[in-house]
């Protein structure tokens, strides 16, 4: 089969359809889909100052690249924000790629580290708690804090359809349904200026599509994965979902579509008032925030 539009050699068969696209048409399709998601869910508006949570990986680099183009055309500003968790042999390499990418594309980049903020690295902390738990909680807290300091009003993350469908299922499996209220193309349940709104412009693009885009654009450097990834709960859910998708194409998309139907109900559920953490002052549903509790524990 040839490209649907120009009959040349295709590079990808789109998920959930029989459509195949060549390199150029796929790039157009991908970038249009990002712009469409931004428009449909009003993720970004004129005058916004958007922080892009970047890691040097394929998803966030693709996002940074596309938002940089859109920012110039649509009158908003962006800045890259990266967190160095201190994962030797992994984050040092991805951050090197990220710095080079930002320099080449003239994008401002700020890097903050666990070492400066929490006086330790993830490599040292993993003996005391599951790596992805520490990483997720501390990174989220640091991103929120630094975004406020930079006076950013939205934080864009590179989460794609695969990531989101995994999160939805993980919350089901762990009976954490309340946490799912925070998911969706715009993250958060409460309007509170202490929380920087998180947006996911790659929400409707699959892992396969983002990888293909990044590959065509040359954003994939040396292929390395986080050494802690193998042990994670997410990795098990990911493998299960990939297996299902293979046997029953459209599964991931169906998980997200069903989820988006019930999301308004979840968001409307009454939630406890947001307090300020007694230790660090960051927003929290309890007296002491998760990050401070974790730091104390480890
Ligand atoms: Fe952090 Fe876990 Fe991702 Fe590694 S796999 S970067 S530890 S969340
Ligand atoms: Zn705190």
CSV table of N, CA, C and O and ligand atoms in Angstrom, one decimal, residues 85 87 90-91 122 131-132 135 139 226 228-229, ligand 1:
chain,number,residue,atom,x,y,z
A,85,UNK,N,17.4,14.3,38.2
A,85,UNK,CA,17.1,13.5,39.4
A,85,UNK,C,18.4,12.9,39.9
A,85,UNK,O,18.4,12.4,41.1
A,87,UNK,N,20.5,10.3,38.0
A,87,UNK,CA,20.5,8.9,37.6
A,87,UNK,C,21.7,8.7,36.7
A,87,UNK,O,21.7,9.1,35.5
A,90,UNK,N,22.3,7.7,32.8
A,90,UNK,CA,21.0,7.9,32.0
A,90,UNK,C,20.7,9.3,31.9
A,90,UNK,O,20.8,9.9,30.8
A,91,UNK,N,20.4,10.0,33.0
A,91,UNK,CA,19.9,11.4,32.9
A,91,UNK,C,21.0,12.3,32.5
A,91,UNK,O,20.8,13.2,31.7
A,122,UNK,N,18.7,10.6,43.1
A,122,UNK,CA,17.8,9.4,43.1
A,122,UNK,C,18.6,8.2,43.4
A,122,UNK,O,18.2,7.3,44.1
A,131,UNK,N,12.1,3.5,43.4
A,131,UNK,CA,12.6,4.6,42.6
A,131,UNK,C,11.6,5.5,41.9
A,131,UNK,O,11.7,6.7,42.0
A,132,UNK,N,10.6,4.8,41.3
A,132,UNK,CA,9.7,5.6,40.5
A,132,UNK,C,8.7,6.4,41.4
A,132,UNK,O,8.2,7.5,41.0
A,135,UNK,N,11.0,9.4,42.5
A,135,UNK,CA,11.2,10.2,41.3
A,135,UNK,C,10.0,11.0,40.9
A,135,UNK,O,10.0,12.2,40.7
A,139,UNK,N,9.9,15.0,41.5
A,139,UNK,CA,10.0,15.7,40.3
A,139,UNK,C,8.7,16.6,40.1
A,139,UNK,O,8.9,17.8,39.7
A,226,UNK,N,15.9,4.3,31.4
A,226,UNK,CA,16.2,4.5,32.8
A,226,UNK,C,16.5,3.1,33.4
A,226,UNK,O,15.7,2.2,33.3
A,228,UNK,N,16.0,2.1,36.3
A,228,UNK,CA,15.0,1.7,37.3
A,228,UNK,C,13.6,1.3,36.6
A,228,UNK,O,12.7,0.8,37.3
A,229,UNK,N,13.5,1.5,35.3
A,229,UNK,CA,12.3,1.3,34.6
A,229,UNK,C,11.8,-0.2,34.7
A,229,UNK,O,10.6,-0.4,34.9
B,1,LIG,FE1,12.0,8.2,37.3
B,1,LIG,FE2,11.1,5.7,37.2
B,1,LIG,FE3,11.0,7.2,35.0
B,1,LIG,FE4,13.3,6.3,35.9
B,1,LIG,S1,11.6,5.0,35.1
B,1,LIG,S2,12.9,8.4,35.2
B,1,LIG,S3,13.0,6.3,38.1
B,1,LIG,S4,9.9,7.6,36.9
